[in-house]
Coordinates of C-alpha atoms in Angstrom, one line a residue:
M1 CA -25.1 -5.7 34.0
T2 CA -28.4 -7.1 32.7
V3 CA -31.0 -8.9 34.9
L4 CA -34.6 -9.9 34.7
S5 CA -37.1 -7.6 36.6
E6 CA -40.0 -9.0 38.5
A7 CA -42.2 -8.3 35.5
G8 CA -39.9 -10.4 33.3
A9 CA -38.4 -7.4 31.4
M10 CA -34.6 -7.1 30.9
T11 CA -33.1 -4.4 33.0
T12 CA -29.6 -3.0 32.6
F13 CA -27.6 -1.5 35.4
A14 CA -24.7 0.9 35.0
A15 CA -22.7 3.2 37.3
P16 CA -24.4 6.6 37.9
K17 CA -23.7 9.3 35.4
G18 CA -20.7 11.4 36.2
V19 CA -19.2 8.8 38.6
P20 CA -15.8 7.4 37.5
E21 CA -14.9 3.8 38.4
Y22 CA -11.3 2.6 38.8
Y23 CA -10.6 -1.1 38.3
P24 CA -7.5 -3.1 37.5
P25 CA -5.2 -2.3 35.8
E26 CA -6.2 1.4 35.7
S27 CA -6.9 1.5 39.5
A28 CA -3.1 1.1 40.0
G29 CA -2.7 4.7 38.9
F30 CA -5.5 5.9 41.1
T31 CA -4.1 4.4 44.2
H32 CA -0.6 5.5 43.4
V33 CA -1.7 9.1 43.0
R34 CA -3.8 9.1 46.2
D35 CA -1.1 7.4 48.3
T36 CA 1.7 9.6 46.9
L37 CA -0.2 12.8 47.8
L38 CA -1.1 11.5 51.2
A39 CA 2.5 10.5 51.9
A40 CA 3.8 14.0 51.3
A41 CA 1.3 15.2 53.9
E42 CA 2.3 12.5 56.4
R43 CA 5.9 13.4 56.1
A44 CA 5.0 16.9 57.2
G45 CA 3.3 15.7 60.4
Y46 CA -0.4 15.6 59.3
G47 CA -2.3 12.9 61.1
Y48 CA -5.1 11.0 59.4
I49 CA -8.8 11.7 59.9
E50 CA -11.6 9.7 58.4
L51 CA -14.7 11.9 57.9
P52 CA -18.4 11.1 57.5
V53 CA -19.6 10.9 53.9
F54 CA -22.7 12.9 54.9
E55 CA -23.3 15.6 57.4
D56 CA -26.0 18.0 58.6
T57 CA -27.0 20.2 55.7
G58 CA -26.6 23.3 57.9
L59 CA -22.9 22.6 58.3
Y60 CA -22.3 23.3 54.6
A61 CA -24.9 26.1 54.3
R62 CA -23.2 28.0 57.1
G63 CA -19.6 26.9 56.6
V64 CA -19.3 26.9 52.8
G65 CA -21.6 29.9 52.2
E66 CA -25.2 30.0 50.8
S67 CA -24.1 32.3 47.9
T68 CA -21.7 29.7 46.5
D69 CA -22.6 27.5 43.6
V70 CA -21.7 24.5 45.7
V71 CA -24.5 25.2 48.2
S72 CA -27.1 26.9 45.9
K73 CA -26.8 24.5 42.9
E74 CA -24.6 21.5 43.5
M75 CA -25.2 19.7 46.8
Y76 CA -26.8 16.3 47.1
T77 CA -29.3 17.0 49.9
F78 CA -32.1 14.7 51.1
L79 CA -34.2 13.9 54.2
D80 CA -33.2 10.8 56.1
R81 CA -35.8 8.5 57.7
G82 CA -35.8 10.8 60.7
E83 CA -36.8 13.7 58.5
R84 CA -33.4 15.3 59.1
S85 CA -31.8 17.2 56.2
V86 CA -28.4 15.7 55.4
T87 CA -26.0 16.3 52.5
L88 CA -23.3 14.2 50.9
R89 CA -20.1 16.0 51.6
P90 CA -19.2 18.5 48.8
E91 CA -15.9 19.4 50.3
G92 CA -13.7 18.5 53.3
T93 CA -12.8 21.6 55.3
A94 CA -16.1 22.2 57.0
G95 CA -16.3 18.6 58.1
V96 CA -12.7 18.7 59.5
V97 CA -13.4 22.0 61.4
R98 CA -16.6 20.4 62.8
A99 CA -14.6 17.4 64.0
V100 CA -11.9 19.6 65.6
I101 CA -14.6 21.5 67.5
E102 CA -16.6 18.4 68.5
H103 CA -13.7 16.3 69.7
G104 CA -11.7 19.2 71.3
L105 CA -8.7 18.7 69.1
D106 CA -8.0 22.4 69.4
R107 CA -7.5 22.1 73.2
G108 CA -4.1 20.5 72.8
G109 CA -1.0 21.6 70.9
L110 CA -1.6 23.9 67.9
P111 CA -1.7 23.8 65.0
V112 CA -3.9 20.8 64.6
K113 CA -2.6 19.2 61.4
L114 CA -4.8 16.6 59.7
R115 CA -4.9 14.8 56.3
Y116 CA -7.8 13.0 54.7
A117 CA -8.9 11.3 51.4
G118 CA -12.0 10.0 49.8
P119 CA -15.0 10.8 47.6
F120 CA -16.9 14.1 47.5
F121 CA -20.1 14.9 45.8
R122 CA -21.4 17.7 43.6
Y123 CA -24.2 17.7 41.1
E124 CA -22.5 19.2 38.1
R125 CA -22.6 18.6 34.3
P126 CA -20.2 15.7 33.8
Q127 CA -17.3 16.4 31.5
A128 CA -13.6 15.7 31.2
G129 CA -12.1 16.3 34.7
R130 CA -15.4 17.2 36.3
F131 CA -17.3 14.5 38.0
R132 CA -20.3 14.2 40.3
Q133 CA -18.3 11.9 42.6
L134 CA -14.8 13.4 42.8
Q135 CA -11.9 12.0 44.7
Q136 CA -9.7 14.3 46.7
V137 CA -6.7 14.3 49.1
G138 CA -6.8 17.2 51.6
I139 CA -5.0 18.6 54.5
E140 CA -5.9 21.2 57.1
A141 CA -3.7 23.1 59.6
I142 CA -5.9 24.8 62.3
G143 CA -5.1 27.1 65.1
V144 CA -2.0 29.2 64.0
D145 CA -1.9 32.2 61.7
D146 CA 1.7 32.0 60.5
P147 CA 2.8 32.8 56.9
A148 CA 5.4 30.0 57.2
L149 CA 2.5 27.5 57.8
D150 CA 0.7 28.8 54.7
A151 CA 3.9 28.2 52.7
E152 CA 4.3 24.7 54.2
V153 CA 0.8 23.8 53.0
I154 CA 1.5 24.9 49.5
A155 CA 4.9 23.2 49.5
V156 CA 3.4 19.9 50.7
A157 CA 1.1 19.9 47.6
D158 CA 3.9 20.9 45.4
E159 CA 6.1 18.1 46.8
G160 CA 3.3 15.5 46.2
Y161 CA 2.8 16.5 42.6
R162 CA 6.5 16.5 41.9
A163 CA 6.9 13.1 43.6
L164 CA 4.5 11.8 40.9
G165 CA 6.8 13.2 38.2
L166 CA 4.5 16.1 37.2
S167 CA 6.3 19.2 36.0
D168 CA 3.9 21.0 33.6
F169 CA 1.9 22.8 36.3
R170 CA 2.1 26.1 38.0
I171 CA 1.0 27.6 41.3
E172 CA -1.2 30.6 41.1
L173 CA -1.2 32.7 44.3
S174 CA -3.2 35.6 45.6
S175 CA -4.6 37.1 48.8
L176 CA -8.3 37.7 49.7
G177 CA -7.5 40.1 52.5
D178 CA -9.0 40.1 56.0
A179 CA -11.9 41.5 58.1
E180 CA -10.2 44.9 58.1
C181 CA -10.0 45.5 54.4
R182 CA -12.8 43.3 53.0
P183 CA -15.7 45.5 54.0
A184 CA -14.3 48.6 52.3
Y185 CA -13.4 46.6 49.2
R186 CA -16.9 45.0 49.1
E187 CA -18.4 48.5 49.0
L188 CA -16.0 49.5 46.2
L189 CA -16.8 46.4 44.2
L190 CA -20.5 46.8 44.7
E191 CA -20.3 50.3 43.4
F192 CA -18.4 49.1 40.3
L193 CA -20.9 46.3 39.7
A194 CA -23.9 48.6 40.1
G195 CA -22.8 50.3 36.9
L196 CA -22.7 47.1 34.8
P197 CA -25.6 45.6 32.8
L198 CA -25.7 42.4 34.8
D199 CA -28.6 39.9 34.6
E200 CA -30.8 39.6 37.7
P201 CA -29.5 36.2 39.0
T202 CA -25.9 37.7 38.8
R203 CA -27.0 40.9 40.5
A204 CA -28.7 38.8 43.3
R205 CA -25.4 36.9 43.8
A206 CA -23.5 40.2 44.0
A207 CA -25.8 41.4 46.7
V208 CA -25.0 38.4 48.9
N209 CA -21.3 38.2 48.0
P210 CA -19.9 40.4 45.2
L211 CA -16.6 38.4 45.1
R212 CA -18.7 35.5 43.6
V213 CA -19.2 37.7 40.5
L214 CA -15.5 37.8 39.9
D215 CA -15.5 34.0 39.7
D216 CA -18.0 34.1 36.8
K217 CA -16.7 32.0 33.9
R218 CA -19.0 33.5 31.2
P219 CA -16.9 35.4 28.6
E220 CA -19.5 38.2 28.4
V221 CA -19.3 38.8 32.1
R222 CA -15.6 38.5 32.3
A223 CA -15.4 41.2 29.6
L224 CA -17.5 43.5 31.8
L225 CA -15.2 42.9 34.7
A226 CA -12.0 43.9 32.9
D227 CA -11.7 47.1 34.9
A228 CA -13.0 45.8 38.2
P229 CA -11.0 46.9 41.3
L230 CA -8.7 44.2 42.6
L231 CA -8.6 43.2 46.2
V232 CA -4.8 42.8 46.2
D233 CA -4.6 46.6 45.5
H234 CA -6.7 47.3 48.7
L235 CA -5.2 45.0 51.3
S236 CA -4.8 46.1 54.9
V237 CA -1.3 46.5 56.2
A238 CA -1.5 43.3 58.1
S239 CA -2.8 41.3 55.1
A240 CA -0.2 42.9 52.8
E241 CA 2.6 41.9 55.2
H242 CA 1.2 38.4 55.6
H243 CA 1.1 38.0 51.8
A244 CA 4.6 39.2 51.4
A245 CA 5.9 36.9 54.1
V246 CA 4.2 33.9 52.4
K247 CA 5.9 34.7 49.1
Q248 CA 9.2 35.1 50.9
H249 CA 8.9 31.7 52.5
L250 CA 8.0 30.1 49.2
D251 CA 11.0 31.7 47.6
D252 CA 13.2 30.4 50.5
L253 CA 11.7 26.9 49.9
G254 CA 12.4 27.1 46.1
V255 CA 8.7 26.7 45.3
P256 CA 7.9 28.7 42.2
Y257 CA 4.6 30.5 41.9
V258 CA 2.9 33.2 39.8
E259 CA 0.6 35.9 41.2
N260 CA -3.0 35.9 40.0
P261 CA -4.9 38.9 41.4
L262 CA -8.1 37.8 39.7
M263 CA -8.3 34.5 41.5
V264 CA -11.4 33.9 43.5
R265 CA -11.9 30.5 45.1
G266 CA -15.3 29.0 44.9
L267 CA -16.1 28.9 48.7
D268 CA -17.0 31.8 50.9
Y269 CA -14.8 31.0 53.9
Y270 CA -11.4 31.9 52.3
T271 CA -9.3 34.8 53.7
K272 CA -5.8 36.0 53.0
T273 CA -3.7 33.3 51.2
T274 CA -5.4 31.6 48.3
F275 CA -3.8 29.4 45.7
E276 CA -4.5 27.0 42.8
F277 CA -2.4 24.3 41.1
V278 CA -3.1 24.7 37.3
H279 CA -2.2 22.2 34.6
D280 CA -2.8 23.4 31.0
G281 CA -2.8 19.9 29.7
L282 CA -6.3 19.4 31.0
G283 CA -8.1 21.9 28.8
A284 CA -10.9 24.0 30.3
Q285 CA -10.9 22.1 33.6
S286 CA -7.3 23.0 34.3
A287 CA -7.2 23.2 38.1
I288 CA -5.8 20.0 39.7
G289 CA -5.9 21.3 43.3
G290 CA -6.1 24.4 45.4
G291 CA -6.9 25.9 48.8
G292 CA -6.3 28.8 51.1
R293 CA -6.7 30.3 54.5
Y294 CA -10.1 30.4 56.4
D295 CA -9.6 32.5 59.5
G296 CA -13.3 33.0 60.3
L297 CA -14.7 29.5 59.7
M298 CA -14.1 27.9 63.1
A299 CA -15.9 30.7 64.9
V300 CA -18.8 30.6 62.4
L301 CA -19.2 26.9 63.2
G302 CA -19.3 27.5 67.0
G303 CA -15.7 27.0 67.9
Q304 CA -12.8 29.2 69.1
P305 CA -11.8 32.1 66.9
L306 CA -8.9 30.2 65.4
G307 CA -7.7 30.4 61.9
G308 CA -6.7 27.6 59.5
I309 CA -5.4 26.8 56.1
G310 CA -5.6 23.8 53.9
F311 CA -6.0 22.3 50.4
G312 CA -8.0 19.9 48.4
L313 CA -6.1 18.0 45.6
G314 CA -8.2 16.3 42.9
I315 CA -7.1 12.7 42.5
D316 CA -9.1 12.3 39.3
R317 CA -7.6 15.4 37.7
T318 CA -4.1 14.6 38.9
L319 CA -4.4 11.2 37.2
L320 CA -5.5 13.0 34.0
A321 CA -2.5 15.4 34.3
C322 CA -0.2 12.3 34.6
R323 CA -1.7 11.0 31.4
A324 CA -1.3 14.4 29.7
E325 CA 2.4 14.4 30.5
G326 CA 2.7 10.7 29.5
I327 CA 4.0 9.5 32.8
A328 CA 2.9 6.4 34.7
P329 CA 5.2 6.0 37.8
W330 CA 3.3 3.0 39.0
S331 CA 3.2 -0.7 38.5
V332 CA 0.1 -2.5 37.2
A333 CA 1.3 -5.8 38.4
R334 CA -1.1 -7.5 40.8
C335 CA 1.6 -9.6 42.4
D336 CA 5.3 -10.3 42.6
V337 CA 5.1 -14.1 42.4
F338 CA 2.6 -16.4 40.7
G339 CA 2.2 -20.0 41.8
V340 CA 1.6 -22.7 39.2
P341 CA 0.6 -26.0 40.8
L342 CA 0.5 -29.2 38.7
G343 CA -1.8 -31.5 40.6
E344 CA -3.7 -31.5 43.8
A345 CA -0.8 -32.4 46.1
A346 CA 1.3 -29.6 44.5
K347 CA -1.6 -27.1 45.1
R348 CA -1.7 -27.9 48.8
H349 CA 2.0 -27.2 49.1
L350 CA 1.8 -24.0 47.0
V351 CA -1.2 -22.7 49.0
V352 CA 1.0 -22.9 52.2
L353 CA 4.1 -21.5 50.5
A354 CA 2.1 -18.6 49.2
A355 CA 0.8 -17.8 52.7
E356 CA 4.3 -17.9 54.1
L357 CA 5.6 -15.6 51.4
R358 CA 2.7 -13.1 52.0
R359 CA 3.6 -13.0 55.7
V360 CA 7.1 -11.7 54.8
G361 CA 5.7 -9.1 52.5
V362 CA 5.7 -10.7 49.1
R363 CA 2.6 -10.4 46.9
V364 CA 1.6 -13.8 45.7
D365 CA -1.3 -15.2 43.6
L366 CA -2.0 -18.7 42.4
A367 CA -3.5 -20.5 39.5
Y368 CA -6.8 -21.8 40.8
G369 CA -9.4 -24.1 39.1
G370 CA -7.1 -26.9 38.0
R371 CA -5.6 -25.2 34.9
G372 CA -3.0 -26.9 32.9
L373 CA 0.6 -25.7 32.6
K374 CA -0.1 -23.6 29.5
G375 CA -3.2 -21.9 30.9
A376 CA -1.5 -21.3 34.2
M377 CA 1.6 -19.7 32.6
K378 CA -0.7 -17.4 30.6
A379 CA -2.4 -16.3 33.8
A380 CA 1.1 -15.7 35.4
D381 CA 2.0 -13.4 32.5
R382 CA -1.3 -11.5 32.8
S383 CA -0.7 -11.0 36.5
G384 CA 2.4 -8.9 35.9
A385 CA 4.4 -11.1 38.3
R386 CA 8.2 -11.1 38.0
F387 CA 8.5 -14.8 39.0
A388 CA 6.5 -18.0 38.7
L389 CA 6.8 -20.8 41.2
V390 CA 6.1 -24.1 39.3
L391 CA 5.5 -27.2 41.4
G392 CA 4.7 -30.7 40.1
E393 CA 4.8 -34.3 41.4
R394 CA 8.5 -34.8 40.6
D395 CA 9.4 -31.5 42.2
L396 CA 7.6 -32.6 45.4
Q397 CA 9.5 -35.9 45.4
A398 CA 12.8 -34.1 45.0
G399 CA 11.8 -31.5 47.7
E400 CA 12.2 -28.6 45.2
V401 CA 10.2 -26.0 43.4
G402 CA 10.9 -24.3 40.1
L403 CA 11.5 -20.6 40.2
K404 CA 11.1 -19.0 36.8
D405 CA 12.0 -15.4 35.8
L406 CA 9.1 -14.4 33.6
A407 CA 11.1 -11.6 32.0
T408 CA 14.1 -13.7 30.9
G409 CA 12.6 -17.2 30.8
E410 CA 15.4 -18.5 33.0
Q411 CA 14.3 -21.2 35.5
R412 CA 16.1 -22.8 38.4
S413 CA 15.2 -25.2 41.1
V414 CA 15.0 -24.1 44.7
A415 CA 14.8 -26.3 47.8
L416 CA 11.3 -26.2 49.2
A417 CA 12.7 -25.8 52.7
A418 CA 14.5 -22.6 51.7
A419 CA 12.0 -21.3 49.2
V420 CA 10.5 -18.5 51.3
A421 CA 13.9 -16.9 52.1
E422 CA 15.3 -17.3 48.6
V423 CA 12.2 -16.1 46.7
A424 CA 11.8 -13.1 49.0
A425 CA 15.4 -12.2 48.5
R426 CA 15.0 -12.4 44.7
V427 CA 11.9 -10.3 44.8
R428 CA 13.6 -7.6 46.9
G429 CA 16.9 -7.7 45.1

């Protein structure tokens, strides 16, 4: 978009770098992916929550963890007009837990099961599948520590992906232990890391949270970590039993998975069950979703000492995965029926007929602007509609409207008085 500035110079506006836009017809895929993933959660009893787009910065610093890249490098943080530090939400779990505490949702039946969707913000280097404004669907189940619930959360995501037609993905599963085994493992890992030639920034991260080092993607660092001790080999009895039970439930549900003992999720609050959905058709940015259990987060944020588990599924990356597999299980049609009025009197009747059809659930658009028959029929084809309603002066006099099948070219006359019922039946049939 180009406009004249106050000084008379030409100024061009564009979307911010790293922010994808979805518009017709491509937006049909975006909304289908989002709604399909949300529908899988709704069927499992997860109620909808709409979260603020920005929160108090302290919520993320405390909840997500100051040693994480998200907090230390990637957050969009600024002072509002009241000189309060606020941050565009980088993830959903901390906000959901805050809402549960603030509104007393944990004072009723447990677990509290919530689903949400929307944009999240991280200042990253834009690349394929990695955006500064990313779109996610998430669920959280708070208040019950039950391996069956962990398995349900994973299965809900798996069901959503498969409902889209995706098949070339895998679930990677691990456990990050609990408060009983994590301290001893931390000391063991710190001892191992102390003997490595790490750079100072990496050593500083290790001092805050040594698990963060295991998440380092640099090849030279990963080579140094080849013989690092693994947390799954040092789980407490309770954590080991919990992990085994989660796997048993997944086996019972027929949800396939592979164990990845090197997995470290990018946020500090994870405990016990952790998982990622990985699609190799996306290249380096292969994760399309993931999550895990966060049993200490609610207490950290001032609530009851209740555990929780959830996931965040990337809509943008899932859409890329669909394209990688060559599947598009959605329609790009804007409407089912396109009205073609020939003359002002016909337009008045079609405007009313379109409104009546919309009330019974039929998607209808019209040719506006006084187009001729040829131009209006081209617009009907571009709309993706299955049928066109053609109404002219003679049709009005006869009390009829032409119903044309845009796929076959067949046209028949329908009585205006019965048009709503007949057209709706043809669309649904």
